[in-house]
Amino acid sequence: MAGDRPASKGRLPETLQTRRHANLRRLLVELESDDIESNLLVDQVLGLRTGVLASLRKGADMPDALAREIEWAMNRAPGWLDRNPKEPEV
């Protein structure tokens, strides 16, 4: 992607991580509207190991497999987390 900082070995481009985290925040807002707010409860809803969400909230990288798992749990199309959060939903 143009404008992405080159990824170091084994790391995704910074822009992709930024998009994934922005879209994750959108999902968390959705869950909060359903009174699902604690990290533990969100981990359970998303099928994540305990502590994964806390790490993501602190800025941990979100690998492809984890992104696809979150998308599946939230009934989103594969690659949804990778989209520019400013693009309209299709």
Short mmCIF file of C-alpha atoms in Angstrom, two decimals:
data_model
loop_
_atom_site.label_atom_id
_atom_site.label_comp_id
_atom_site.label_asym_id
_atom_site.label_seq_id
_atom_site.Cartn_x
_atom_site.Cartn_y
_atom_site.Cartn_z
CA MET A 1 0.00 0.00 0.00
CA ALA A 2 1.27 3.42 -0.86
CA GLY A 3 2.38 5.36 2.18
CA ASP A 4 2.83 2.30 4.38
CA ARG A 5 6.00 2.08 6.36
CA PRO A 6 7.86 -1.03 5.19
CA ALA A 7 7.13 -3.94 7.46
CA SER A 8 10.00 -5.48 9.34
CA LYS A 9 10.34 -9.23 9.00
CA GLY A 10 7.16 -10.89 10.27
CA ARG A 11 5.31 -7.62 10.91
CA LEU A 12 2.40 -6.15 9.00
CA PRO A 13 2.48 -2.62 7.60
CA GLU A 14 1.75 0.00 10.24
CA THR A 15 -1.22 1.35 8.28
CA LEU A 16 -2.89 -2.06 8.32
CA GLN A 17 -2.48 -2.29 12.09
CA THR A 18 -3.89 1.22 12.46
CA ARG A 19 -6.95 0.23 10.41
CA ARG A 20 -7.48 -2.97 12.34
CA HIS A 21 -7.34 -1.14 15.66
CA ALA A 22 -9.69 1.61 14.46
CA ASN A 23 -12.21 -0.96 13.24
CA LEU A 24 -11.84 -2.96 16.45
CA ARG A 25 -12.80 0.19 18.36
CA ARG A 26 -15.92 0.41 16.17
CA LEU A 27 -16.81 -3.17 17.10
CA LEU A 28 -16.24 -2.43 20.79
CA VAL A 29 -18.66 0.50 20.60
CA GLU A 30 -21.25 -1.89 19.14
CA LEU A 31 -20.69 -4.35 21.94
CA GLU A 32 -20.87 -1.60 24.56
CA SER A 33 -24.29 -0.63 23.24
CA ASP A 34 -25.32 -4.20 24.13
CA ASP A 35 -23.79 -3.80 27.63
CA ILE A 36 -20.80 -5.97 26.74
CA GLU A 37 -17.95 -3.83 28.03
CA SER A 38 -15.44 -5.64 30.21
CA ASN A 39 -12.33 -7.08 28.57
CA LEU A 40 -13.19 -10.51 29.96
CA LEU A 41 -16.72 -10.48 28.55
CA VAL A 42 -15.56 -9.16 25.15
CA ASP A 43 -12.84 -11.85 25.05
CA GLN A 44 -15.58 -14.44 25.60
CA VAL A 45 -17.93 -12.99 22.97
CA LEU A 46 -15.12 -12.84 20.41
CA GLY A 47 -13.82 -16.29 21.35
CA LEU A 48 -10.44 -14.94 22.39
CA ARG A 49 -8.12 -16.17 25.11
CA THR A 50 -8.35 -14.14 28.30
CA GLY A 51 -6.18 -11.06 28.07
CA VAL A 52 -6.05 -10.78 24.28
CA LEU A 53 -8.36 -7.76 24.16
CA ALA A 54 -6.39 -6.02 26.91
CA SER A 55 -3.23 -6.49 24.84
CA LEU A 56 -4.91 -5.15 21.72
CA ARG A 57 -6.18 -2.10 23.62
CA LYS A 58 -2.57 -1.42 24.63
CA GLY A 59 -1.53 -1.47 20.96
CA ALA A 60 -0.42 -5.05 20.40
CA ASP A 61 -0.28 -6.10 16.76
CA MET A 62 -3.28 -7.99 15.42
CA PRO A 63 -2.07 -10.84 13.19
CA ASP A 64 -4.13 -12.01 10.22
CA ALA A 65 -5.49 -15.11 11.97
CA LEU A 66 -6.72 -13.06 14.93
CA ALA A 67 -8.32 -10.45 12.66
CA ARG A 68 -10.20 -13.18 10.76
CA GLU A 69 -11.31 -14.79 14.05
CA ILE A 70 -12.73 -11.48 15.31
CA GLU A 71 -14.47 -10.84 11.98
CA TRP A 72 -16.04 -14.30 12.09
CA ALA A 73 -17.22 -13.84 15.69
CA MET A 74 -18.81 -10.49 14.80
CA ASN A 75 -20.34 -11.78 11.55
CA ARG A 76 -18.20 -9.53 9.34
CA ALA A 77 -16.80 -10.40 5.93
CA PRO A 78 -13.18 -11.57 5.84
CA GLY A 79 -10.98 -8.50 5.50
CA TRP A 80 -13.49 -6.15 7.16
CA LEU A 81 -10.99 -5.16 9.86
CA ASP A 82 -8.46 -4.27 7.14
CA ARG A 83 -10.73 -1.70 5.46
CA ASN A 84 -10.33 2.00 5.86
CA PRO A 85 -12.75 2.79 8.72
CA LYS A 86 -13.83 5.94 6.90
CA GLU A 87 -15.14 3.96 3.90
CA PRO A 88 -18.90 3.39 3.90
CA GLU A 89 -20.17 -0.10 4.63
CA VAL A 90 -21.33 -2.06 1.60
#
